[in-house]
GROMACS .gro file of C-alpha atoms in nm:
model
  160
    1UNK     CA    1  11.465   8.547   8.092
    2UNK     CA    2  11.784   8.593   8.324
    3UNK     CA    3  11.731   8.509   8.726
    4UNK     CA    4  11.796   8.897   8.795
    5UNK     CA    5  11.515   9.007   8.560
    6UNK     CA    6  11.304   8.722   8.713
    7UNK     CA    7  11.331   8.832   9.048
    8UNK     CA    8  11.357   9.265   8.952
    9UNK     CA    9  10.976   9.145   8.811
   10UNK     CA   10  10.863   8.941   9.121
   11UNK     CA   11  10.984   9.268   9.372
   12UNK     CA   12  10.823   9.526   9.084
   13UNK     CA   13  10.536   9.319   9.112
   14UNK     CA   14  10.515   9.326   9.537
   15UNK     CA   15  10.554   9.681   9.519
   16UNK     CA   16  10.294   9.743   9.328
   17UNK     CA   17  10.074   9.496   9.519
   18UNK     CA   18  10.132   9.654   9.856
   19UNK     CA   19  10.120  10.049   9.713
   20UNK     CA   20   9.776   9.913   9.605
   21UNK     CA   21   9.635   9.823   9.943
   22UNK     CA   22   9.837  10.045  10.164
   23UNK     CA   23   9.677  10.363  10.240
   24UNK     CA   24   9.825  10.668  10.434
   25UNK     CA   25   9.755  10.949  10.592
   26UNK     CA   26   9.899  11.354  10.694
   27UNK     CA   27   9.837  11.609  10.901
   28UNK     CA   28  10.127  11.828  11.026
   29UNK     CA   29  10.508  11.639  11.071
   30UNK     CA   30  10.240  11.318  11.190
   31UNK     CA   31  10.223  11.015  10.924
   32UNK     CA   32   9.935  10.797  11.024
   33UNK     CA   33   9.950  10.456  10.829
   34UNK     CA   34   9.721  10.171  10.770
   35UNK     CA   35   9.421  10.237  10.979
   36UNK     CA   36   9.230   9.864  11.011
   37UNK     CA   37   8.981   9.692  11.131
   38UNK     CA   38   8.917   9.308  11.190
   39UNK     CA   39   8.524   9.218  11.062
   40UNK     CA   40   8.299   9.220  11.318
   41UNK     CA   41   8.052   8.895  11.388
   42UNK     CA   42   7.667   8.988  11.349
   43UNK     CA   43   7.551   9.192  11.662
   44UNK     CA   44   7.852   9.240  11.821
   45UNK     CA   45   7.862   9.603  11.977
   46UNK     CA   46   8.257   9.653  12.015
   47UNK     CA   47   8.521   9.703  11.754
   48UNK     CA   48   8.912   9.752  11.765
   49UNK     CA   49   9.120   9.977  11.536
   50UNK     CA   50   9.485   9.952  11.490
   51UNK     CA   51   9.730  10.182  11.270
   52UNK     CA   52  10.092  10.341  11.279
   53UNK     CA   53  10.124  10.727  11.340
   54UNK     CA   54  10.515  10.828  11.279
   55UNK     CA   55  10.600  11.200  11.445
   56UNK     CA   56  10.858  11.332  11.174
   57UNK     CA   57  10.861  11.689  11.399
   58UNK     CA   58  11.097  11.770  11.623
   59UNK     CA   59  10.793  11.855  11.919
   60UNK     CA   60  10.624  11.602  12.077
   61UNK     CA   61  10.225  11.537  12.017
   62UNK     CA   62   9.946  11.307  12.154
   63UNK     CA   63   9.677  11.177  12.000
   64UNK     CA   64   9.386  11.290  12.208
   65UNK     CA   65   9.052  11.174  12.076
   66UNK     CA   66   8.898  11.008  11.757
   67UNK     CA   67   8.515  11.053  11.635
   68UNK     CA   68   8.351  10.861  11.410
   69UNK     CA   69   8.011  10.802  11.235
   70UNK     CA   70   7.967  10.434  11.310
   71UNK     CA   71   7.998  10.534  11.693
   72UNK     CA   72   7.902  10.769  11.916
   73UNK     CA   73   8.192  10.686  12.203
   74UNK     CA   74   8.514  10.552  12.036
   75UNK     CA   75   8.793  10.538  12.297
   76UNK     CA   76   9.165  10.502  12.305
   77UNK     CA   77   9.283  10.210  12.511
   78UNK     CA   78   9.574  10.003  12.632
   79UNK     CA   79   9.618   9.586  12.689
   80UNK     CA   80   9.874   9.493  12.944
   81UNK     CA   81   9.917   9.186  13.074
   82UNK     CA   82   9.971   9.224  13.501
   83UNK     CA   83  10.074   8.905  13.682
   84UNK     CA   84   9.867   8.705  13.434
   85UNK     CA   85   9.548   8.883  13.422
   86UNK     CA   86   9.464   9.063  13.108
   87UNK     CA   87   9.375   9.436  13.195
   88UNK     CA   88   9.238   9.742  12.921
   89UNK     CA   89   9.166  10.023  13.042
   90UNK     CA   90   9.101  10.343  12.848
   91UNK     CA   91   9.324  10.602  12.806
   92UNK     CA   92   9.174  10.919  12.888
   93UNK     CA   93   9.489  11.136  12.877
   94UNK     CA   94   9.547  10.994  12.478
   95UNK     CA   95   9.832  10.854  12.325
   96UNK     CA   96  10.158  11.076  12.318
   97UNK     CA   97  10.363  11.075  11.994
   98UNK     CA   98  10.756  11.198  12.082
   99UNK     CA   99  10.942  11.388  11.823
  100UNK     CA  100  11.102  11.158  11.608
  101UNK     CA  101  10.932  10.835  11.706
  102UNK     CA  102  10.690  10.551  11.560
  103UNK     CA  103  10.376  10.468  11.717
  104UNK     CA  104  10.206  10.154  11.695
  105UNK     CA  105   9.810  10.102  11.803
  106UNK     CA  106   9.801   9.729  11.762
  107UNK     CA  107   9.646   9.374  11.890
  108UNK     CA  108   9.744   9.316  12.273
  109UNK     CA  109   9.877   9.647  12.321
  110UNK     CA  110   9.724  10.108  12.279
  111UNK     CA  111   9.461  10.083  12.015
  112UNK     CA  112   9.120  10.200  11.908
  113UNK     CA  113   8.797  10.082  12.062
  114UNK     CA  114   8.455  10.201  11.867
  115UNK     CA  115   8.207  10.147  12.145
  116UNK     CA  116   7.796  10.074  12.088
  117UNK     CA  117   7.890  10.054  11.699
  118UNK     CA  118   7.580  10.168  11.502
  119UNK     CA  119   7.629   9.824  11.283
  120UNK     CA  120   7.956   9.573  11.302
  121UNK     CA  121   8.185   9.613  11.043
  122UNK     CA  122   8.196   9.376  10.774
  123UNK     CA  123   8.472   9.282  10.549
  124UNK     CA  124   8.638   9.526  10.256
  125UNK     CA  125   8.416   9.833  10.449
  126UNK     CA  126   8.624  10.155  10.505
  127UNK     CA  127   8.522  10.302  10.836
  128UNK     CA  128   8.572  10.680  10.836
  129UNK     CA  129   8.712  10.847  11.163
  130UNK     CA  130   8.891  11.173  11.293
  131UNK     CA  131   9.181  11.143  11.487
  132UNK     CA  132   9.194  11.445  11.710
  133UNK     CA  133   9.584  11.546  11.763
  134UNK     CA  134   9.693  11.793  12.022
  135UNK     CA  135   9.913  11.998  11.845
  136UNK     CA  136   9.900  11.903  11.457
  137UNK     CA  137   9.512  11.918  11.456
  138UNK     CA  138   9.264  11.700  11.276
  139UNK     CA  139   9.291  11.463  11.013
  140UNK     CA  140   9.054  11.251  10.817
  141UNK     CA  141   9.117  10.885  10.795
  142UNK     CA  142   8.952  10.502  10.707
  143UNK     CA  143   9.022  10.221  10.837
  144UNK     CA  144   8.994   9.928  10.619
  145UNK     CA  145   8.809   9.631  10.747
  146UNK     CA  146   8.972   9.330  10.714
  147UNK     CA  147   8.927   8.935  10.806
  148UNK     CA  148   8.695   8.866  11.082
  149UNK     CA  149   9.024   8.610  11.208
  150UNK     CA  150   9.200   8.880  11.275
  151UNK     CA  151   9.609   8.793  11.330
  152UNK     CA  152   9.792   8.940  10.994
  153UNK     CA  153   9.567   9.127  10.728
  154UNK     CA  154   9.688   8.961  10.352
  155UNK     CA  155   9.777   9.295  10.210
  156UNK     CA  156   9.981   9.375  10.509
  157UNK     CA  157  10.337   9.316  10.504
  158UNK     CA  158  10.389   9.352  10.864
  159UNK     CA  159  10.212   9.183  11.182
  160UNK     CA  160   9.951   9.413  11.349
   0.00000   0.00000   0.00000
């Protein structure tokens, strides 16, 4: 077998892999991709979501709210760093999504926060949600629980 069919096989073969564990999601000119989870450690009462939502529209849209059934109080909130003092604080007002732009919810920065969790998330669970959008409306989603370890998720291509 020639080097270029060798490596045409190893990319075919990647593709495949990360079409297989990559999961998406539509409502309106919004893409919202990968919705995850880290594991949760027995009793703990707080979980974090991350994901991607891409505004394809040419009018700008915020995420407002998200529901789930694993929570009655799941909150949007933001990690900043101020003169060396970790700060969250939830963000009441939602996330905006501009025309044309890529939003990341992600580790250390906006992202998801189920609060009072009915049980912690375990491992290869999907965790079913409703992100609430102002303009585009509602869309179903899951977020796929991954490693309790958190850092990057092994189906993942990208860092969270």
């Amino acid at each position: 077998m020639t080097f270029l069919k060798k490596i045409a096989i190893a990319a075919a073969a990647v593709m495949v892999a990360t079409a297989a564990f990559a999961h998406e999601f539509k409502v309106g000119d919004l893409e919202i991709v990968h919705p995850n989870s880290p594991a949760m450690v027995p009793g703990a009462k707080v979980g974090g979501g991350y994901l991607t939502i891409t505004n394809h529209g040419k009018t700008d849209d915020t995420l407002v709210s998200i529901q789930s059934p694993v929570s009655d109080n799941v909150q949007l909130h933001e990690m900043a760093i101020t003169d060396g003092v970790m700060k969250m604080r939830q963000l009441k007002d939602g996330i905006p999504v501009p025309a044309g732009k890529t939003v990341e919810l992600k580790r250390g920065g906006q992202h998801v926060m189920f609060m009072d969790v009915k049980q912690p998330f375990k491992e290869g669970q999907m965790i079913e949600a409703t992100l609430h959008f102002a303009k585009a409306g509602d869309v179903k989603v899951e977020f796929m629980v991954g490693s309790a370890k958190g850092g990057e998720m092994k189906h993942d291509m990208k860092k969270m």
